[in-house]
GROMACS .gro file of N, CA and C in nm:
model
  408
    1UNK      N    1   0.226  -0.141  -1.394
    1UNK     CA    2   0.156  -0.125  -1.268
    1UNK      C    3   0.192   0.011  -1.209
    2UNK      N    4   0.036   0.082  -1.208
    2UNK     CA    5   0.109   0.204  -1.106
    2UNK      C    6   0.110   0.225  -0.939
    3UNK      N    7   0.208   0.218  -0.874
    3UNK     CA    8   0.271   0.189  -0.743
    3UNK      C    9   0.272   0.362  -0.643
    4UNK      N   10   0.230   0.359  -0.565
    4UNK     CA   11   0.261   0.406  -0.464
    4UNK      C   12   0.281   0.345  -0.337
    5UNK      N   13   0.404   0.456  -0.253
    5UNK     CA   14   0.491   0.430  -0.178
    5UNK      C   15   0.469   0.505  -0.053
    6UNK      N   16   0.424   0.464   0.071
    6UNK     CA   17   0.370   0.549   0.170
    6UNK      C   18   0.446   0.541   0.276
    7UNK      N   19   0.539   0.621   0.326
    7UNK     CA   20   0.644   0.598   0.446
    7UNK      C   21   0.708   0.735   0.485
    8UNK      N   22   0.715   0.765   0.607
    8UNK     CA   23   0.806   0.897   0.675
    8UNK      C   24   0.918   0.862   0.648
    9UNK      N   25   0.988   0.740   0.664
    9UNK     CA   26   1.155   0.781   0.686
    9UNK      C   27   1.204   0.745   0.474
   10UNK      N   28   1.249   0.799   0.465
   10UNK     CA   29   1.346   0.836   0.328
   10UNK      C   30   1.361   0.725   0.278
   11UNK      N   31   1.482   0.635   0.396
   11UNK     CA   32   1.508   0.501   0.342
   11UNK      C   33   1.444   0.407   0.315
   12UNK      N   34   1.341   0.387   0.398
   12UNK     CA   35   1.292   0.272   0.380
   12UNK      C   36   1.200   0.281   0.225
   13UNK      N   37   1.184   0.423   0.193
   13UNK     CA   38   1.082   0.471   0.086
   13UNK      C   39   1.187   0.437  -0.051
   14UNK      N   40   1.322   0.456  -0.035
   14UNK     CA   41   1.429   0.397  -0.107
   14UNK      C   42   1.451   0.282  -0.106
   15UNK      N   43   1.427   0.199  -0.041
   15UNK     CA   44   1.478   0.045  -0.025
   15UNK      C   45   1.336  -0.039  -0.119
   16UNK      N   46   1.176   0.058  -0.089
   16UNK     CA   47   1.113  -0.050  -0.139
   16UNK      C   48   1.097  -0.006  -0.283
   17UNK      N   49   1.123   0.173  -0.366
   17UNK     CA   50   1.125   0.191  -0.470
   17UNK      C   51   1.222   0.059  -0.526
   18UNK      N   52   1.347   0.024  -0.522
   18UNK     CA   53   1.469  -0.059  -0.558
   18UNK      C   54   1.415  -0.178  -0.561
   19UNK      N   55   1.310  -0.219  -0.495
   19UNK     CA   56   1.197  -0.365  -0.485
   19UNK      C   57   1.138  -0.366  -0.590
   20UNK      N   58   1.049  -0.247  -0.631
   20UNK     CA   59   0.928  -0.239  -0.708
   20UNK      C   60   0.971  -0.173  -0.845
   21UNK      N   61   1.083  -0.109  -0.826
   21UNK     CA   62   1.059  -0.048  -0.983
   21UNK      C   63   1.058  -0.109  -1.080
   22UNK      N   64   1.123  -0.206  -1.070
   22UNK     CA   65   1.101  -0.322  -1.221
   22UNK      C   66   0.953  -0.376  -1.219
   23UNK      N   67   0.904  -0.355  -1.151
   23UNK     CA   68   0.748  -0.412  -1.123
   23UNK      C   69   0.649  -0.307  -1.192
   24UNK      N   70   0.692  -0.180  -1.190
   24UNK     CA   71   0.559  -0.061  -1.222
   24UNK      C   72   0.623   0.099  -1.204
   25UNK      N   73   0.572   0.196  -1.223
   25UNK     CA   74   0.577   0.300  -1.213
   25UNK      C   75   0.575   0.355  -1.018
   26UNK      N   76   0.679   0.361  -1.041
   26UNK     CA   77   0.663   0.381  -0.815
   26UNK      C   78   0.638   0.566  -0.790
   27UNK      N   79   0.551   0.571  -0.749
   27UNK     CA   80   0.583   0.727  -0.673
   27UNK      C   81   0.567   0.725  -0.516
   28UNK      N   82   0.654   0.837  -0.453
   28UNK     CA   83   0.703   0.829  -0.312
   28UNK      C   84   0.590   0.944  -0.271
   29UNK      N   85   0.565   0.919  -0.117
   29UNK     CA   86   0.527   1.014  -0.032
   29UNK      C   87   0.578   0.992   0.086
   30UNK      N   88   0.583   1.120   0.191
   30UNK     CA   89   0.618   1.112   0.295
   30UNK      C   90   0.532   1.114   0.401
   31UNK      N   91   0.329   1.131   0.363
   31UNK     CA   92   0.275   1.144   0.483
   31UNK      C   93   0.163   1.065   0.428
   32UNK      N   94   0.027   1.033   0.506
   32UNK     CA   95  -0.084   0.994   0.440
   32UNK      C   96  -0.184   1.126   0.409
   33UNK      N   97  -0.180   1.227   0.419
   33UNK     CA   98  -0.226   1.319   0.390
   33UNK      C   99  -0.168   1.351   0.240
   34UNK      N  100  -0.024   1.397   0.200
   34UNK     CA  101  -0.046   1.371   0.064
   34UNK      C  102  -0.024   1.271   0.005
   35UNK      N  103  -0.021   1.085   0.037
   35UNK     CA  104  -0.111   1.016  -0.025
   35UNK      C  105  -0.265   0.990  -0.049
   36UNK      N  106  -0.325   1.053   0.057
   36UNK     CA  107  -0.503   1.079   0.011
   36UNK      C  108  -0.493   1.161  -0.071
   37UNK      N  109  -0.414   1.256  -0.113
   37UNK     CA  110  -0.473   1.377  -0.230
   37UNK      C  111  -0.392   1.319  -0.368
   38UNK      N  112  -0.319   1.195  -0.340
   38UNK     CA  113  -0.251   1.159  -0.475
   38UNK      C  114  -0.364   1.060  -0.505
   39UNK      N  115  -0.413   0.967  -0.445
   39UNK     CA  116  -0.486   0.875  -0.467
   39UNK      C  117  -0.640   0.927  -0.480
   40UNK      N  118  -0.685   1.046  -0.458
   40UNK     CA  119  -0.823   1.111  -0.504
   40UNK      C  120  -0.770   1.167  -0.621
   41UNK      N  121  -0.692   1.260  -0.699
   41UNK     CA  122  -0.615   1.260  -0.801
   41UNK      C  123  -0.622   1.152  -0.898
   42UNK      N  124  -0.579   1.044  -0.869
   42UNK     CA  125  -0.535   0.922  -0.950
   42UNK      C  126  -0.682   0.828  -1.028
   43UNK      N  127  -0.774   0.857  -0.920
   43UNK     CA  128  -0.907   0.806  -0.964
   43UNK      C  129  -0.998   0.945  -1.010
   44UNK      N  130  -0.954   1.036  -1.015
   44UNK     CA  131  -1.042   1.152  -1.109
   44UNK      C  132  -0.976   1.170  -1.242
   45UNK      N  133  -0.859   1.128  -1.265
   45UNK     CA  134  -0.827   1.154  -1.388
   45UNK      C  135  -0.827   0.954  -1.430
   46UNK      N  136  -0.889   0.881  -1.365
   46UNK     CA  137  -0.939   0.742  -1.402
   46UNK      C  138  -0.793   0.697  -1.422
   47UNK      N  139  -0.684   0.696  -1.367
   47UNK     CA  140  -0.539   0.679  -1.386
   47UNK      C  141  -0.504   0.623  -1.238
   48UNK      N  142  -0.611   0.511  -1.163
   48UNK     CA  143  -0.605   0.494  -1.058
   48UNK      C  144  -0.480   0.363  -1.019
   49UNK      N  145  -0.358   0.414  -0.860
   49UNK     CA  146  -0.284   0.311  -0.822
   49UNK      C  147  -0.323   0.171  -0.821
   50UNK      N  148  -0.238   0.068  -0.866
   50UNK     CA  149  -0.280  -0.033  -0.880
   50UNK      C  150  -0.244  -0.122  -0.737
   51UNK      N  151  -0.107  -0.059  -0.662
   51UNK     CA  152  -0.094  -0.116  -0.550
   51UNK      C  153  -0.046   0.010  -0.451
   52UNK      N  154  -0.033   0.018  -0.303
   52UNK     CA  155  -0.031   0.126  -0.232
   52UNK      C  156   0.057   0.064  -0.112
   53UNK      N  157   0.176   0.096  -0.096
   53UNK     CA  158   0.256   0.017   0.038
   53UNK      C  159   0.196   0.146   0.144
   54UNK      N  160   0.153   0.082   0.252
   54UNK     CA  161   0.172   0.181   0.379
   54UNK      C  162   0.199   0.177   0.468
   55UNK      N  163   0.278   0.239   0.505
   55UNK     CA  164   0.421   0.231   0.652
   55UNK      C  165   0.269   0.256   0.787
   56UNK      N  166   0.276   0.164   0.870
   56UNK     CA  167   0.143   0.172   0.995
   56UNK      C  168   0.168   0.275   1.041
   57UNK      N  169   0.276   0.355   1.091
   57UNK     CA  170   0.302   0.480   1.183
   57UNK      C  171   0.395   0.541   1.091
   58UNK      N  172   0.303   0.673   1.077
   58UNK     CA  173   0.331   0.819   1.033
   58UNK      C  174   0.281   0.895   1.103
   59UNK      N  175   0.341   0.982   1.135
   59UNK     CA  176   0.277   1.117   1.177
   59UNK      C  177   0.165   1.215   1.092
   60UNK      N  178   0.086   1.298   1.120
   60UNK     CA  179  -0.024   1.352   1.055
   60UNK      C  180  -0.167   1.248   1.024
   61UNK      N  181  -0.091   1.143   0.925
   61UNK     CA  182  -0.243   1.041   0.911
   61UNK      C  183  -0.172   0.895   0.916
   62UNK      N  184  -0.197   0.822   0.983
   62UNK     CA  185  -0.110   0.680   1.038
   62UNK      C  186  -0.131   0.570   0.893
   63UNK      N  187  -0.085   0.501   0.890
   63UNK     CA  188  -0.162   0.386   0.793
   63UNK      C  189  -0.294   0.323   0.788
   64UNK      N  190  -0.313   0.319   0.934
   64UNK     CA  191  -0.446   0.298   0.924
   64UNK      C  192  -0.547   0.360   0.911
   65UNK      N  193  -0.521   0.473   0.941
   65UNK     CA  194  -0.621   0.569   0.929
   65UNK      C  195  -0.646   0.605   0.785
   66UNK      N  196  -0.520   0.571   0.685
   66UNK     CA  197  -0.562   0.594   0.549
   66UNK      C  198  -0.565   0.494   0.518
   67UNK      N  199  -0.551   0.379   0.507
   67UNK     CA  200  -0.610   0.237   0.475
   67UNK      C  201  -0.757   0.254   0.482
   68UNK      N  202  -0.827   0.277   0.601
   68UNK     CA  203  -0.979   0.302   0.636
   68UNK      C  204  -1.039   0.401   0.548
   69UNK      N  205  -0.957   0.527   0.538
   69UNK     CA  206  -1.024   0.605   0.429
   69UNK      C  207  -1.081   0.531   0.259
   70UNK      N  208  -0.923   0.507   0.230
   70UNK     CA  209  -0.931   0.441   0.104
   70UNK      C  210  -1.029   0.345   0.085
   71UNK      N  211  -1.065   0.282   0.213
   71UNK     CA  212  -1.154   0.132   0.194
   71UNK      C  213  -1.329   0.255   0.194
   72UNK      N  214  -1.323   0.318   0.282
   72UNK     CA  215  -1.440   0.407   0.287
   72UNK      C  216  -1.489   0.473   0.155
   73UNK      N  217  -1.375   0.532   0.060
   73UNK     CA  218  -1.413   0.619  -0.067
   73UNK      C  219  -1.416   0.500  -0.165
   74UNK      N  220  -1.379   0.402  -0.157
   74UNK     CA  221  -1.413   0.294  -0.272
   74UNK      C  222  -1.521   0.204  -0.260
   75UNK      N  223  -1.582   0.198  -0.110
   75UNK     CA  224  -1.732   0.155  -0.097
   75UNK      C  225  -1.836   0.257  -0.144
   76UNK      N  226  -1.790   0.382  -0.102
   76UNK     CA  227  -1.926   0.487  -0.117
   76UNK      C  228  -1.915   0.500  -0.270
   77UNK      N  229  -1.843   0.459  -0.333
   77UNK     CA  230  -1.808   0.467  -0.506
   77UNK      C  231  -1.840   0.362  -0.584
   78UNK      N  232  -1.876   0.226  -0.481
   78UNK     CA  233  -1.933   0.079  -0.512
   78UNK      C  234  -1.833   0.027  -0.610
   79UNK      N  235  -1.690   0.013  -0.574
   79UNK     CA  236  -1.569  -0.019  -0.649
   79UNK      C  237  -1.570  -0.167  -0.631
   80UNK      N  238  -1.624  -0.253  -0.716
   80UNK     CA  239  -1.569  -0.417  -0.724
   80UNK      C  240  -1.484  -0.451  -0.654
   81UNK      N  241  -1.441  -0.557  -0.581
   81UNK     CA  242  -1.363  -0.572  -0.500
   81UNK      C  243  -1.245  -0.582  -0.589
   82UNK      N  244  -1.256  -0.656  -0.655
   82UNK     CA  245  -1.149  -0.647  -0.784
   82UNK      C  246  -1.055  -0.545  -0.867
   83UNK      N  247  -1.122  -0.470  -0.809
   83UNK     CA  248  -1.109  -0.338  -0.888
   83UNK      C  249  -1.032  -0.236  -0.770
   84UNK      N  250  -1.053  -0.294  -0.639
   84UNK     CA  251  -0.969  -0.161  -0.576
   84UNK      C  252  -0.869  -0.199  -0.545
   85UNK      N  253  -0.767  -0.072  -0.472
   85UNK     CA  254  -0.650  -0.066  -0.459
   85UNK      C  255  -0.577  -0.174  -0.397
   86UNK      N  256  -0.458  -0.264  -0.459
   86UNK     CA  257  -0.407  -0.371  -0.357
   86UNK      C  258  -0.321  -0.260  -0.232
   87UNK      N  259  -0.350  -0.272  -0.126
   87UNK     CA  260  -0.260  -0.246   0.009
   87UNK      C  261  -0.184  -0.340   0.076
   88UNK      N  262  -0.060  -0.314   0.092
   88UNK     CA  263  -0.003  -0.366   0.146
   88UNK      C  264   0.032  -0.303   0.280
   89UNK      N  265   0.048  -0.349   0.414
   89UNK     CA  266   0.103  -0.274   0.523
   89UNK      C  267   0.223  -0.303   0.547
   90UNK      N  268   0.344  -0.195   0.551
   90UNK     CA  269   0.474  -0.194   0.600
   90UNK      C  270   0.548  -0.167   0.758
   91UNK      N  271   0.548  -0.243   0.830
   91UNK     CA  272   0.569  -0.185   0.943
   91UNK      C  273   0.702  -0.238   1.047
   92UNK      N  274   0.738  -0.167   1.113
   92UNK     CA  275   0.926  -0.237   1.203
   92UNK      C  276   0.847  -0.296   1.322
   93UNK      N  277   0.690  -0.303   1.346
   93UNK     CA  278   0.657  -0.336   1.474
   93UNK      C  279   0.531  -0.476   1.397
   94UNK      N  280   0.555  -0.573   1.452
   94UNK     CA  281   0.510  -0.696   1.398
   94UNK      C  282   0.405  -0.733   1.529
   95UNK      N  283   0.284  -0.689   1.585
   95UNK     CA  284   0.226  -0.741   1.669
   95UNK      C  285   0.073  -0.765   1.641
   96UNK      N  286   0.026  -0.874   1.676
   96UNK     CA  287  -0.093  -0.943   1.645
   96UNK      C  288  -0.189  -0.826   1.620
   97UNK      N  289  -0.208  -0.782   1.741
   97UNK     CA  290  -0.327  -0.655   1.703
   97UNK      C  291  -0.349  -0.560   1.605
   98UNK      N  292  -0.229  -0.525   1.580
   98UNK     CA  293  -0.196  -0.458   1.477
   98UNK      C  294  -0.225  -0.518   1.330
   99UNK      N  295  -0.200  -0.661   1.333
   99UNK     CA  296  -0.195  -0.713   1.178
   99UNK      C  297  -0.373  -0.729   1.170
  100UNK      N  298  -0.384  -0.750   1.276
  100UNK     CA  299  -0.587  -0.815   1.324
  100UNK      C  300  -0.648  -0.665   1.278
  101UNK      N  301  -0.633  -0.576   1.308
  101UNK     CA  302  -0.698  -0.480   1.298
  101UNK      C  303  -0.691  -0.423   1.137
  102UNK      N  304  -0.571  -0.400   1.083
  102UNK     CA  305  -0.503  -0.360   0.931
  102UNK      C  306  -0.597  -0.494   0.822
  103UNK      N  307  -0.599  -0.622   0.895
  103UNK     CA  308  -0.662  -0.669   0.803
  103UNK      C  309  -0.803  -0.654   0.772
  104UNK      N  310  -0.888  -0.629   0.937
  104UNK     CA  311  -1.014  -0.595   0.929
  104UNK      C  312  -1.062  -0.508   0.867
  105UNK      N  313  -0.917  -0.367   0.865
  105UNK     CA  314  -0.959  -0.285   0.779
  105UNK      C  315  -0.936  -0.277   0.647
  106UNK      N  316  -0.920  -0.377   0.546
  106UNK     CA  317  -0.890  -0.446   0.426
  106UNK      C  318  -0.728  -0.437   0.356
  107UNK      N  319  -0.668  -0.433   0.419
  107UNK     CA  320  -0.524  -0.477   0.368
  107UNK      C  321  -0.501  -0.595   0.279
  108UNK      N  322  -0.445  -0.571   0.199
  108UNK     CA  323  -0.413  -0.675   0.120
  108UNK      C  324  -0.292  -0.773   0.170
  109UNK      N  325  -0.261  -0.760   0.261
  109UNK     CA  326  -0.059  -0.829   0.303
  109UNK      C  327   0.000  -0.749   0.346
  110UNK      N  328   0.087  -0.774   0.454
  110UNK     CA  329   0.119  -0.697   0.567
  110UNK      C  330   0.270  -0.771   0.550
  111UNK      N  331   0.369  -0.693   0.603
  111UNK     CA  332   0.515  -0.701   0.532
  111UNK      C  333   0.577  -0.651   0.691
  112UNK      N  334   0.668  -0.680   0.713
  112UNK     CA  335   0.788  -0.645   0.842
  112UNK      C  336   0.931  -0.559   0.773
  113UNK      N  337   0.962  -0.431   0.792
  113UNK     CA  338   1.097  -0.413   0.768
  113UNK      C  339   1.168  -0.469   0.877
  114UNK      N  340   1.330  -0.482   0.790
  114UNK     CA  341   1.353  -0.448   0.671
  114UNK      C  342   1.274  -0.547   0.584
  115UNK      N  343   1.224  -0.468   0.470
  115UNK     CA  344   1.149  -0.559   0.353
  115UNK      C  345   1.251  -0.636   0.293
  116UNK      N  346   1.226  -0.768   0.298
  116UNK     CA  347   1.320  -0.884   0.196
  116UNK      C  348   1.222  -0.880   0.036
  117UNK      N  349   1.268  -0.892  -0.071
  117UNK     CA  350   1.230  -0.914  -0.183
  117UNK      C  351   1.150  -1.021  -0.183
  118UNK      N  352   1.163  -1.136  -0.092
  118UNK     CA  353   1.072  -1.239  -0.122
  118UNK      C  354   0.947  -1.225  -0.060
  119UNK      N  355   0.959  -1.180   0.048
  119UNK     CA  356   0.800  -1.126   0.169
  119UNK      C  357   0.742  -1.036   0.075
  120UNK      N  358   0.804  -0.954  -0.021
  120UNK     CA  359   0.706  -0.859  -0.084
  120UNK      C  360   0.668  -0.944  -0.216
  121UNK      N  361   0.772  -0.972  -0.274
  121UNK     CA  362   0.698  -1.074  -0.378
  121UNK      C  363   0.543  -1.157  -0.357
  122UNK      N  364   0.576  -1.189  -0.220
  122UNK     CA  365   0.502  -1.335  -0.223
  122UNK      C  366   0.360  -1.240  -0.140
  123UNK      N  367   0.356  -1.129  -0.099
  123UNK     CA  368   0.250  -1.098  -0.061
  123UNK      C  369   0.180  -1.003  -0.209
  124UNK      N  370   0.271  -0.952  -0.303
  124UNK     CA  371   0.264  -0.941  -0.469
  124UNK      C  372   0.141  -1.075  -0.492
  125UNK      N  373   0.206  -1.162  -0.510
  125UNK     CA  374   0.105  -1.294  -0.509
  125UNK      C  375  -0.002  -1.313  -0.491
  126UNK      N  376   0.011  -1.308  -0.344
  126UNK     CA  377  -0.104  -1.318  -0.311
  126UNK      C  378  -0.272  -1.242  -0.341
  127UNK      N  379  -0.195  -1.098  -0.337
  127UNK     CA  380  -0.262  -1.013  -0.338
  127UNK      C  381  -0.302  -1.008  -0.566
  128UNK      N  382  -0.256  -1.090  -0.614
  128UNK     CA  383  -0.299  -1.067  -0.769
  128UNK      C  384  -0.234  -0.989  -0.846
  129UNK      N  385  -0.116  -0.934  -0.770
  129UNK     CA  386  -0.070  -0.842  -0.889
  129UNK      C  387   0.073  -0.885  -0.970
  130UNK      N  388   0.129  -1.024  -0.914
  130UNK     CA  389   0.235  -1.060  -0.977
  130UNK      C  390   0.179  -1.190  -0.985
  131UNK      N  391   0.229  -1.283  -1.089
  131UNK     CA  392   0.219  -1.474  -1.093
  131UNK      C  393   0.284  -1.571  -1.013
  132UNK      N  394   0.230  -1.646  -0.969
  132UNK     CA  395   0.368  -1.732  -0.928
  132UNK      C  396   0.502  -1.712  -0.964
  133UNK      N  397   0.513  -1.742  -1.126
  133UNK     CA  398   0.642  -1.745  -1.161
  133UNK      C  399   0.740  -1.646  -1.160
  134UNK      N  400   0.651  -1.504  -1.114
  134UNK     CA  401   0.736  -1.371  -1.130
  134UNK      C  402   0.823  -1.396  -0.969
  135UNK      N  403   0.784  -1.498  -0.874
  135UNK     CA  404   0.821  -1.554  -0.719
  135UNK      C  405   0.947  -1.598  -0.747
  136UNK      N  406   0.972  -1.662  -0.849
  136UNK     CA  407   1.088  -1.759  -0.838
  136UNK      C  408   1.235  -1.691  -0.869
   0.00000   0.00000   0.00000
């Protein structure tokens, strides 16, 4: 599985590589600006992420604002639903509106730091990219 990792602060971009690397190939960024140019990259050389964590607040381009993109360039591209990127949202602020809105704008599972191994697993799950049994 190839994994990208979308977060400003260092650690937390360390804490969820140490989650995922046994899971897939992880690469880090620090803004959503160069995760849009990794993820237009990734689908021109047809070598497209299979899952995308994104921290809600960054500076330059927020999570949502690249969540919305991503959902925007894979409609105008008529990408199967199946077929596009799983998102997950990472965020230290857990409030309704926030999860209401991230989902409207197609998130796959929405996560609270600090990330526990099992909240990411089980939203893994949900979202199709791990089995049940990889949960236990």
């Amino acid at each position: 599985m190839k994994i990208l990792i979308v977060d400003d602060e260092a650690v937390s971009r360390g804490i969820l590589v140490k989650k995922l690397e046994g899971l897939g190939e992880c690469t880090t960024v620090d803004d959503g600006l160069k995760a849009m140019k990794l993820f237009d990259e990734a689908i021109k050389t047809k070598k497209p992420f299979h899952l995308i964590t994104l921290d809600v607040s960054m500076p330059k381009m927020d999570g949502k604002q690249l969540l919305s993109m991503i959902r925007q360039k894979e409609k105008a591209k008529k990408t199967p639903k199946k077929d596009q990127v799983k998102i997950i949202m990472v965020t230290s602020r857990m409030n309704i509106s926030t999860i209401r809105e991230c989902i409207g704008l197609g998130c796959n599972g929405y996560i609270s730091k600090p990330v526990s191994k099992i909240q990411l697993l089980e939203n893994l799950g949900r979202a199709g990219l791990i089995s049940p049994d990889d949960i236990k």
